[in-house]
Amino acid sequence: MLKLVEEKDEKRFTEFCRPFALGVRMRCLLSAYGTASSLVRFWLGENDGNITCAVCLFGGSATVIMRDDAFVSELSVFLNALDFTDLCAQGDTLEKLGFKADFSKKMFYYSQPLVTEYEKAQTGYEDLSAVYALISRSIPGSFSAEREAYLCWLSDFTYRSRRGLARLKTIANDDILLSCALTAAECDDGAIISGVACDEKARGQHLGQRTVRTIADELTGEGKKVYVIALNDKASSFYLKTGFTFYDTVSYIERKY
């Protein structure tokens, strides 16, 4: 039976999510906002007293993870009734639940850091509106151009940054932002890199690789396993050349109202 996660469930919920790459996202949101926030909700499903599946919903985006002994029919009914705009899951989870994914992306983990030396990207770039704009230009469809969407992203990113659950690396020239990478989620032993972007005029200078290596090396130095989800085949090739190894697929469903 699925139920809302309460404060007393947080430790068990966290430990269930730990082995899953997408569990990093859930654990990050739980650490940042807790179970009492109206911004995010968490559910768990149990079988004989053991958690077998978990769902979180944040800003319309839902994530589901499950074990093989989860009650698939119950979870499927629950997700069908959930008011999400997009839903993602690892591997063949959506297929097992009876859903047809709209598209899939490849997930990689940082396994073989490059040995060549490089100049590290910077920390502390203050103009987050420029970061948002660069990602929007470089990765079509990643961020909405609407100001309300920017303010929501800004609020979440700065809130998590202050709690050590998000970070940003950039390369700039005369205060003009050229490249960036940030963490979409962080927890005590894992992180998901996102927002990897490079200005079109600065491409071919390996700035994207420098930025990604800076943030990935820093995270692994803290004992965190680092994941990234590639948007397309070109991005997949980039990550493979930057020390990443294929880990799993992530499938998505989008609802358009």
Tab-separated table of C-alpha atoms in Angstrom:
chain	number	residue	atom	x	y	z
A	1	MET	CA	0.000	0.000	0.000
A	2	LEU	CA	1.374	3.430	-0.962
A	3	LYS	CA	1.373	6.137	1.671
A	4	LEU	CA	2.766	9.612	2.144
A	5	VAL	CA	6.183	9.650	3.756
A	6	GLU	CA	6.121	11.127	7.251
A	7	GLU	CA	9.015	12.349	9.373
A	8	LYS	CA	9.230	8.984	11.130
A	9	ASP	CA	9.703	7.276	7.731
A	10	GLU	CA	12.543	9.479	6.493
A	11	LYS	CA	15.450	7.240	7.539
A	12	ARG	CA	13.908	4.099	6.009
A	13	PHE	CA	12.951	6.004	2.868
A	14	THR	CA	16.510	7.337	2.505
A	15	GLU	CA	18.067	3.906	2.887
A	16	PHE	CA	15.689	2.411	0.331
A	17	CYS	CA	16.640	5.095	-2.203
A	18	ARG	CA	20.398	4.755	-1.624
A	19	PRO	CA	21.188	2.007	-4.209
A	20	PHE	CA	19.336	3.798	-7.028
A	21	ALA	CA	20.925	6.522	-9.151
A	22	LEU	CA	17.600	8.379	-9.354
A	23	GLY	CA	17.366	7.899	-5.614
A	24	VAL	CA	19.979	10.672	-5.392
A	25	ARG	CA	17.302	13.086	-6.586
A	26	MET	CA	14.792	11.875	-4.006
A	27	ARG	CA	17.298	11.961	-1.162
A	28	CYS	CA	18.418	15.464	-2.136
A	29	LEU	CA	14.857	16.781	-2.131
A	30	LEU	CA	14.099	15.057	1.154
A	31	SER	CA	17.202	16.570	2.777
A	32	ALA	CA	16.406	20.006	1.389
A	33	TYR	CA	12.679	20.266	2.003
A	34	GLY	CA	11.676	17.462	4.371
A	35	THR	CA	8.276	15.834	4.438
A	36	ALA	CA	6.314	18.832	5.711
A	37	SER	CA	6.916	21.109	2.713
A	38	SER	CA	4.087	21.797	0.294
A	39	LEU	CA	6.599	22.014	-2.577
A	40	VAL	CA	7.458	18.330	-2.698
A	41	ARG	CA	5.718	15.109	-1.763
A	42	PHE	CA	7.061	11.611	-1.211
A	43	TRP	CA	5.305	8.255	-1.141
A	44	LEU	CA	6.477	4.765	-0.319
A	45	GLY	CA	5.028	1.344	-0.985
A	46	GLU	CA	5.544	-1.592	1.350
A	47	ASN	CA	5.411	-5.358	1.100
A	48	ASP	CA	5.573	-7.366	4.332
A	49	GLY	CA	6.950	-4.348	6.155
A	50	ASN	CA	9.701	-3.662	3.624
A	51	ILE	CA	9.743	-0.665	1.296
A	52	THR	CA	9.534	-1.857	-2.291
A	53	CYS	CA	8.910	1.368	-4.207
A	54	ALA	CA	9.172	5.129	-3.820
A	55	VAL	CA	7.721	8.110	-5.650
A	56	CYS	CA	8.418	11.815	-5.376
A	57	LEU	CA	6.718	14.787	-7.029
A	58	PHE	CA	8.424	18.166	-7.260
A	59	GLY	CA	7.207	21.011	-9.441
A	60	GLY	CA	5.162	18.643	-11.560
A	61	SER	CA	8.124	16.321	-12.179
A	62	ALA	CA	7.697	12.824	-10.774
A	63	THR	CA	10.325	10.147	-10.198
A	64	VAL	CA	9.644	6.498	-9.404
A	65	ILE	CA	11.993	3.735	-8.277
A	66	MET	CA	10.993	0.189	-7.403
A	67	ARG	CA	12.247	-3.272	-6.560
A	68	ASP	CA	11.119	-6.430	-8.326
A	69	ASP	CA	8.815	-7.381	-5.432
A	70	ALA	CA	6.769	-4.168	-5.608
A	71	PHE	CA	3.011	-4.384	-6.147
A	72	VAL	CA	3.137	-3.348	-9.790
A	73	SER	CA	-0.619	-3.064	-10.369
A	74	GLU	CA	-1.143	-0.831	-7.335
A	75	LEU	CA	1.803	1.394	-8.227
A	76	SER	CA	0.587	1.696	-11.819
A	77	VAL	CA	-2.882	2.796	-10.716
A	78	PHE	CA	-1.337	5.304	-8.317
A	79	LEU	CA	0.903	6.836	-10.990
A	80	ASN	CA	-1.941	7.064	-13.484
A	81	ALA	CA	-3.881	9.116	-10.942
A	82	LEU	CA	-0.893	11.292	-9.978
A	83	ASP	CA	-0.998	14.865	-11.275
A	84	PHE	CA	2.419	15.054	-12.940
A	85	THR	CA	3.647	16.827	-16.067
A	86	ASP	CA	6.568	14.440	-16.568
A	87	LEU	CA	7.573	11.122	-15.028
A	88	CYS	CA	10.925	9.342	-15.155
A	89	ALA	CA	12.301	5.980	-14.071
A	90	GLN	CA	15.410	3.895	-14.592
A	91	GLY	CA	15.715	0.947	-16.956
A	92	ASP	CA	12.527	-0.910	-17.845
A	93	THR	CA	10.568	0.258	-14.787
A	94	LEU	CA	7.962	2.166	-16.799
A	95	GLU	CA	7.495	-0.786	-19.132
A	96	LYS	CA	6.960	-3.116	-16.163
A	97	LEU	CA	4.335	-0.702	-14.881
A	98	GLY	CA	2.471	-0.852	-18.184
A	99	PHE	CA	3.476	2.588	-19.451
A	100	LYS	CA	4.830	3.441	-22.872
A	101	ALA	CA	7.704	5.880	-22.566
A	102	ASP	CA	7.718	8.940	-24.799
A	103	PHE	CA	11.517	8.884	-24.978
A	104	SER	CA	14.615	7.596	-23.185
A	105	LYS	CA	18.023	9.036	-22.369
A	106	LYS	CA	21.324	7.452	-21.409
A	107	MET	CA	22.714	7.814	-17.901
A	108	PHE	CA	26.465	7.709	-17.245
A	109	TYR	CA	28.658	7.651	-14.138
A	110	TYR	CA	32.113	9.145	-13.653
A	111	SER	CA	34.377	6.114	-13.505
A	112	GLN	CA	37.670	6.946	-15.222
A	113	PRO	CA	38.840	10.505	-14.512
A	114	LEU	CA	41.201	11.736	-17.229
A	115	VAL	CA	44.860	11.967	-16.226
A	116	THR	CA	45.664	14.997	-18.375
A	117	GLU	CA	46.070	18.245	-16.484
A	118	TYR	CA	43.580	21.042	-17.011
A	119	GLU	CA	42.762	24.501	-15.756
A	120	LYS	CA	39.851	24.224	-13.365
A	121	ALA	CA	36.600	26.101	-13.745
A	122	GLN	CA	35.615	28.699	-11.183
A	123	THR	CA	33.288	28.683	-8.194
A	124	GLY	CA	31.172	31.618	-7.142
A	125	TYR	CA	29.750	33.092	-10.336
A	126	GLU	CA	27.030	35.395	-9.060
A	127	ASP	CA	24.849	36.138	-12.088
A	128	LEU	CA	22.549	33.131	-12.010
A	129	SER	CA	20.277	34.723	-14.589
A	130	ALA	CA	23.177	34.463	-17.071
A	131	VAL	CA	23.619	30.795	-16.128
A	132	TYR	CA	19.936	30.146	-16.744
A	133	ALA	CA	20.086	31.998	-20.072
A	134	LEU	CA	23.178	30.087	-21.244
A	135	ILE	CA	21.585	26.731	-20.472
A	136	SER	CA	18.372	27.823	-22.199
A	137	ARG	CA	20.280	28.834	-25.341
A	138	SER	CA	22.573	25.824	-25.407
A	139	ILE	CA	20.059	23.125	-24.537
A	140	PRO	CA	16.756	23.804	-26.321
A	141	GLY	CA	13.750	22.781	-24.260
A	142	SER	CA	15.724	22.479	-21.027
A	143	PHE	CA	14.504	25.673	-19.354
A	144	SER	CA	11.397	27.708	-20.037
A	145	ALA	CA	11.942	31.301	-21.119
A	146	GLU	CA	9.123	32.441	-18.823
A	147	ARG	CA	10.268	34.533	-15.875
A	148	GLU	CA	8.156	32.510	-13.448
A	149	ALA	CA	10.035	29.347	-14.455
A	150	TYR	CA	13.358	31.118	-13.914
A	151	LEU	CA	12.323	32.339	-10.470
A	152	CYS	CA	11.257	28.812	-9.470
A	153	TRP	CA	14.611	27.420	-10.611
A	154	LEU	CA	16.497	30.242	-8.891
A	155	SER	CA	14.652	29.705	-5.626
A	156	ASP	CA	15.282	25.961	-5.604
A	157	PHE	CA	18.921	26.150	-6.689
A	158	THR	CA	19.919	28.853	-4.200
A	159	TYR	CA	17.946	27.144	-1.415
A	160	ARG	CA	19.775	23.851	-1.998
A	161	SER	CA	23.144	25.573	-2.517
A	162	ARG	CA	22.953	27.144	0.925
A	163	ARG	CA	22.433	23.658	2.344
A	164	GLY	CA	25.300	22.056	0.449
A	165	LEU	CA	22.951	20.180	-1.877
A	166	ALA	CA	23.795	21.964	-5.140
A	167	ARG	CA	26.861	23.626	-6.655
A	168	LEU	CA	27.908	25.486	-9.788
A	169	LYS	CA	31.132	25.687	-11.800
A	170	THR	CA	31.686	28.238	-14.559
A	171	ILE	CA	34.216	29.630	-16.993
A	172	ALA	CA	33.921	33.300	-17.848
A	173	ASN	CA	35.958	35.879	-19.742
A	174	ASP	CA	35.629	39.523	-18.715
A	175	ASP	CA	32.459	38.572	-16.824
A	176	ILE	CA	30.966	37.027	-19.972
A	177	LEU	CA	29.792	33.528	-19.140
A	178	LEU	CA	31.227	30.939	-21.552
A	179	SER	CA	30.561	27.567	-19.903
A	180	CYS	CA	28.748	26.141	-16.910
A	181	ALA	CA	27.838	22.917	-15.141
A	182	LEU	CA	25.827	22.428	-11.990
A	183	THR	CA	24.390	19.677	-9.849
A	184	ALA	CA	20.697	19.004	-10.235
A	185	ALA	CA	20.856	16.955	-7.036
A	186	GLU	CA	23.356	16.091	-4.317
A	187	CYS	CA	23.292	13.912	-1.232
A	188	ASP	CA	25.905	12.477	1.105
A	189	ASP	CA	27.302	9.910	-1.338
A	190	GLY	CA	25.960	10.838	-4.764
A	191	ALA	CA	25.303	13.661	-7.203
A	192	ILE	CA	23.665	14.200	-10.583
A	193	ILE	CA	25.312	16.745	-12.867
A	194	SER	CA	23.072	18.832	-15.084
A	195	GLY	CA	22.985	22.159	-16.893
A	196	VAL	CA	26.181	21.491	-18.844
A	197	ALA	CA	26.347	24.279	-21.411
A	198	CYS	CA	28.859	26.176	-23.500
A	199	ASP	CA	28.382	29.399	-25.431
A	200	GLU	CA	28.278	28.729	-29.162
A	201	LYS	CA	31.051	31.248	-29.843
A	202	ALA	CA	33.372	29.500	-27.360
A	203	ARG	CA	32.968	25.940	-28.599
A	204	GLY	CA	35.994	23.980	-29.741
A	205	GLN	CA	38.109	25.216	-26.806
A	206	HIS	CA	37.289	22.254	-24.507
A	207	LEU	CA	35.625	24.589	-22.015
A	208	GLY	CA	32.732	22.168	-21.485
A	209	GLN	CA	35.105	19.356	-20.643
A	210	ARG	CA	37.035	21.578	-18.233
A	211	THR	CA	33.839	22.582	-16.474
A	212	VAL	CA	32.486	19.039	-16.191
A	213	ARG	CA	35.833	17.633	-15.028
A	214	THR	CA	36.111	20.349	-12.372
A	215	ILE	CA	32.742	19.586	-10.829
A	216	ALA	CA	33.039	15.792	-11.260
A	217	ASP	CA	36.540	15.632	-9.762
A	218	GLU	CA	35.462	17.766	-6.825
A	219	LEU	CA	32.457	15.547	-6.138
A	220	THR	CA	34.381	12.274	-6.401
A	221	GLY	CA	37.034	13.751	-4.121
A	222	GLU	CA	34.274	14.033	-1.525
A	223	GLY	CA	33.437	10.344	-1.950
A	224	LYS	CA	30.336	10.891	-4.078
A	225	LYS	CA	29.350	8.778	-7.061
A	226	VAL	CA	28.660	11.143	-9.942
A	227	TYR	CA	25.951	10.604	-12.548
A	228	VAL	CA	24.822	12.546	-15.589
A	229	ILE	CA	21.946	12.074	-18.023
A	230	ALA	CA	22.882	12.759	-21.646
A	231	LEU	CA	20.329	14.610	-23.727
A	232	ASN	CA	21.372	13.095	-27.068
A	233	ASP	CA	24.009	10.981	-28.832
A	234	LYS	CA	26.379	13.946	-29.176
A	235	ALA	CA	26.241	14.503	-25.426
A	236	SER	CA	26.754	10.772	-24.826
A	237	SER	CA	29.934	10.860	-26.912
A	238	PHE	CA	31.129	13.909	-24.976
A	239	TYR	CA	30.678	12.203	-21.603
A	240	LEU	CA	32.391	9.007	-22.759
A	241	LYS	CA	35.398	11.112	-23.787
A	242	THR	CA	35.356	12.882	-20.413
A	243	GLY	CA	35.749	9.797	-18.223
A	244	PHE	CA	32.163	8.625	-17.889
A	245	THR	CA	30.815	5.088	-18.392
A	246	PHE	CA	27.332	4.045	-19.442
A	247	TYR	CA	25.214	3.135	-16.413
A	248	ASP	CA	21.541	2.769	-17.366
A	249	THR	CA	18.736	4.248	-19.402
A	250	VAL	CA	16.200	6.693	-17.992
A	251	SER	CA	12.741	6.661	-19.578
A	252	TYR	CA	10.293	9.542	-19.568
A	253	ILE	CA	6.588	10.183	-19.948
A	254	GLU	CA	5.296	13.672	-20.703
A	255	ARG	CA	1.740	14.849	-20.189
A	256	LYS	CA	0.472	17.810	-22.148
A	257	TYR	CA	-2.710	19.335	-20.812
